Amino acid sequence: RDLRKLGLSAIRGVAFSAAGPTKIEYTFVNDTTIEATVPDVRAGMSFIDVVAGGGNARSKGFLVQAK
């Protein structure tokens, strides 16, 4: 989903599916960019979810490798 249509200035949260309920620190940069700190997560497939005033967006799946 096009993040510009979400109204990023009204972000309510960012989540990594592999991190469970862990609070994710993030910074709104501009209408097309969010910077988020990746938490310690378990290895495996994950997604990034952005919750904003205009709806939610989910990234394509990506592989988190073990340390």
Short mmCIF file of N, CA and C in Angstrom, two decimals:
data_model
loop_
_atom_site.label_atom_id
_atom_site.label_comp_id
_atom_site.label_asym_id
_atom_site.label_seq_id
_atom_site.Cartn_x
_atom_site.Cartn_y
_atom_site.Cartn_z
N ARG A 1 0.85 -1.18 0.00
CA ARG A 1 0.00 0.00 0.00
C ARG A 1 0.89 1.23 0.00
N ASP A 2 0.49 2.24 -0.72
CA ASP A 2 1.25 3.49 -0.81
C ASP A 2 1.18 4.22 0.53
N LEU A 3 2.31 4.34 1.21
CA LEU A 3 2.34 4.96 2.53
C LEU A 3 1.88 6.41 2.51
N ARG A 4 2.05 7.10 1.39
CA ARG A 4 1.62 8.50 1.32
C ARG A 4 0.12 8.64 1.53
N LYS A 5 -0.64 7.60 1.21
CA LYS A 5 -2.10 7.66 1.36
C LYS A 5 -2.55 7.40 2.80
N LEU A 6 -1.63 7.02 3.67
CA LEU A 6 -1.99 6.71 5.06
C LEU A 6 -2.06 7.94 5.95
N GLY A 7 -1.50 9.04 5.52
CA GLY A 7 -1.45 10.20 6.41
C GLY A 7 -0.39 9.99 7.47
N LEU A 8 0.86 9.83 7.04
CA LEU A 8 1.92 9.44 7.96
C LEU A 8 2.13 10.41 9.12
N SER A 9 1.75 11.65 8.96
CA SER A 9 1.93 12.57 10.08
C SER A 9 1.01 12.19 11.25
N ALA A 10 0.07 11.30 11.01
CA ALA A 10 -0.84 10.83 12.06
C ALA A 10 -0.55 9.38 12.43
N ILE A 11 0.72 8.98 12.39
CA ILE A 11 1.11 7.61 12.71
C ILE A 11 0.73 7.29 14.15
N ARG A 12 0.14 6.14 14.33
CA ARG A 12 -0.22 5.67 15.67
C ARG A 12 0.72 4.59 16.17
N GLY A 13 1.44 3.95 15.25
CA GLY A 13 2.36 2.90 15.69
C GLY A 13 3.03 2.19 14.55
N VAL A 14 4.14 1.54 14.88
CA VAL A 14 4.90 0.71 13.96
C VAL A 14 5.14 -0.60 14.69
N ALA A 15 4.99 -1.72 13.99
CA ALA A 15 5.19 -3.02 14.63
C ALA A 15 5.97 -3.95 13.70
N PHE A 16 6.80 -4.80 14.29
CA PHE A 16 7.47 -5.88 13.57
C PHE A 16 6.77 -7.15 14.02
N SER A 17 6.22 -7.92 13.09
CA SER A 17 5.43 -9.10 13.48
C SER A 17 6.26 -10.07 14.32
N ALA A 18 7.54 -10.19 14.07
CA ALA A 18 8.39 -11.12 14.82
C ALA A 18 8.67 -10.64 16.24
N ALA A 19 8.37 -9.37 16.54
CA ALA A 19 8.66 -8.81 17.86
C ALA A 19 7.48 -8.92 18.82
N GLY A 20 6.35 -9.43 18.34
CA GLY A 20 5.18 -9.54 19.22
C GLY A 20 4.74 -8.17 19.70
N PRO A 21 4.40 -8.05 20.99
CA PRO A 21 3.87 -6.78 21.50
C PRO A 21 4.94 -5.74 21.89
N THR A 22 6.20 -6.00 21.55
CA THR A 22 7.28 -5.08 21.89
C THR A 22 7.01 -3.69 21.31
N LYS A 23 7.16 -2.66 22.13
CA LYS A 23 6.98 -1.28 21.67
C LYS A 23 8.13 -0.92 20.73
N ILE A 24 7.82 -0.38 19.56
CA ILE A 24 8.81 -0.02 18.56
C ILE A 24 9.00 1.49 18.58
N GLU A 25 10.24 1.93 18.72
CA GLU A 25 10.56 3.36 18.65
C GLU A 25 10.64 3.76 17.18
N TYR A 26 9.98 4.84 16.80
CA TYR A 26 10.01 5.29 15.42
C TYR A 26 9.99 6.81 15.37
N THR A 27 10.44 7.34 14.22
CA THR A 27 10.46 8.77 14.00
C THR A 27 9.83 9.06 12.64
N PHE A 28 8.90 10.00 12.62
CA PHE A 28 8.32 10.48 11.37
C PHE A 28 9.34 11.41 10.74
N VAL A 29 9.79 11.12 9.52
CA VAL A 29 10.78 11.94 8.82
C VAL A 29 10.08 12.89 7.85
N ASN A 30 9.26 12.31 6.96
CA ASN A 30 8.48 13.12 6.02
C ASN A 30 7.33 12.26 5.50
N ASP A 31 6.60 12.75 4.50
CA ASP A 31 5.41 12.04 4.04
C ASP A 31 5.66 10.67 3.42
N THR A 32 6.91 10.35 3.14
CA THR A 32 7.20 9.04 2.54
C THR A 32 8.19 8.21 3.36
N THR A 33 8.65 8.74 4.51
CA THR A 33 9.71 8.06 5.25
C THR A 33 9.43 8.01 6.75
N ILE A 34 9.62 6.82 7.32
CA ILE A 34 9.59 6.59 8.76
C ILE A 34 10.89 5.89 9.09
N GLU A 35 11.55 6.29 10.17
CA GLU A 35 12.72 5.56 10.65
C GLU A 35 12.31 4.82 11.92
N ALA A 36 12.61 3.52 11.97
CA ALA A 36 12.24 2.71 13.14
C ALA A 36 13.45 1.92 13.61
N THR A 37 13.55 1.76 14.93
CA THR A 37 14.61 0.96 15.52
C THR A 37 14.16 -0.49 15.53
N VAL A 38 14.97 -1.35 14.94
CA VAL A 38 14.63 -2.77 14.87
C VAL A 38 14.93 -3.42 16.22
N PRO A 39 13.93 -4.02 16.83
CA PRO A 39 14.15 -4.67 18.13
C PRO A 39 14.82 -6.02 17.96
N ASP A 40 15.28 -6.60 19.07
CA ASP A 40 15.77 -7.98 19.02
C ASP A 40 14.57 -8.87 18.75
N VAL A 41 14.65 -9.63 17.67
CA VAL A 41 13.54 -10.52 17.30
C VAL A 41 14.09 -11.90 17.00
N ARG A 42 13.20 -12.87 17.02
CA ARG A 42 13.60 -14.24 16.70
C ARG A 42 13.80 -14.38 15.19
N ALA A 43 14.63 -15.32 14.81
CA ALA A 43 14.88 -15.56 13.38
C ALA A 43 13.61 -16.10 12.73
N GLY A 44 13.44 -15.78 11.44
CA GLY A 44 12.29 -16.27 10.68
C GLY A 44 11.67 -15.16 9.87
N MET A 45 10.53 -15.47 9.25
CA MET A 45 9.83 -14.49 8.43
C MET A 45 9.17 -13.43 9.32
N SER A 46 9.15 -12.19 8.82
CA SER A 46 8.54 -11.10 9.56
C SER A 46 7.94 -10.10 8.59
N PHE A 47 7.15 -9.19 9.12
CA PHE A 47 6.56 -8.09 8.36
C PHE A 47 6.70 -6.83 9.21
N ILE A 48 6.63 -5.69 8.56
CA ILE A 48 6.56 -4.41 9.26
C ILE A 48 5.17 -3.86 9.01
N ASP A 49 4.49 -3.50 10.08
CA ASP A 49 3.15 -2.92 9.99
C ASP A 49 3.21 -1.47 10.43
N VAL A 50 2.57 -0.59 9.67
CA VAL A 50 2.45 0.82 10.02
C VAL A 50 0.97 1.12 10.22
N VAL A 51 0.64 1.67 11.37
CA VAL A 51 -0.74 2.03 11.68
C VAL A 51 -0.82 3.55 11.68
N ALA A 52 -1.69 4.10 10.84
CA ALA A 52 -1.81 5.56 10.73
C ALA A 52 -3.27 5.94 10.65
N GLY A 53 -3.52 7.24 10.69
CA GLY A 53 -4.88 7.75 10.68
C GLY A 53 -5.69 7.29 9.48
N GLY A 54 -5.04 7.10 8.32
CA GLY A 54 -5.75 6.72 7.11
C GLY A 54 -5.82 5.23 6.87
N GLY A 55 -5.36 4.40 7.80
CA GLY A 55 -5.39 2.95 7.62
C GLY A 55 -4.08 2.30 8.01
N ASN A 56 -3.95 1.04 7.65
CA ASN A 56 -2.75 0.26 7.96
C ASN A 56 -2.03 -0.15 6.69
N ALA A 57 -0.73 -0.37 6.80
CA ALA A 57 0.04 -0.89 5.68
C ALA A 57 0.97 -1.96 6.19
N ARG A 58 1.16 -3.03 5.42
CA ARG A 58 2.06 -4.13 5.78
C ARG A 58 3.10 -4.30 4.68
N SER A 59 4.35 -4.45 5.10
CA SER A 59 5.44 -4.65 4.15
C SER A 59 5.34 -6.03 3.52
N LYS A 60 6.14 -6.24 2.50
CA LYS A 60 6.35 -7.59 1.99
C LYS A 60 7.11 -8.34 3.07
N GLY A 61 6.97 -9.64 3.09
CA GLY A 61 7.69 -10.46 4.08
C GLY A 61 9.20 -10.37 3.86
N PHE A 62 9.93 -10.47 4.95
CA PHE A 62 11.39 -10.51 4.87
C PHE A 62 11.92 -11.48 5.90
N LEU A 63 13.12 -12.01 5.67
CA LEU A 63 13.72 -13.00 6.54
C LEU A 63 14.63 -12.34 7.55
N VAL A 64 14.39 -12.60 8.83
CA VAL A 64 15.27 -12.13 9.90
C VAL A 64 16.24 -13.28 10.18
N GLN A 65 17.54 -13.00 10.06
CA GLN A 65 18.53 -14.04 10.28
C GLN A 65 18.99 -14.03 11.72
N ALA A 66 19.37 -15.22 12.22
CA ALA A 66 19.87 -15.36 13.58
C ALA A 66 21.20 -14.63 13.71
N LYS A 67 21.46 -14.13 14.91
CA LYS A 67 22.74 -13.43 15.18
C LYS A 67 23.87 -14.41 15.19
#
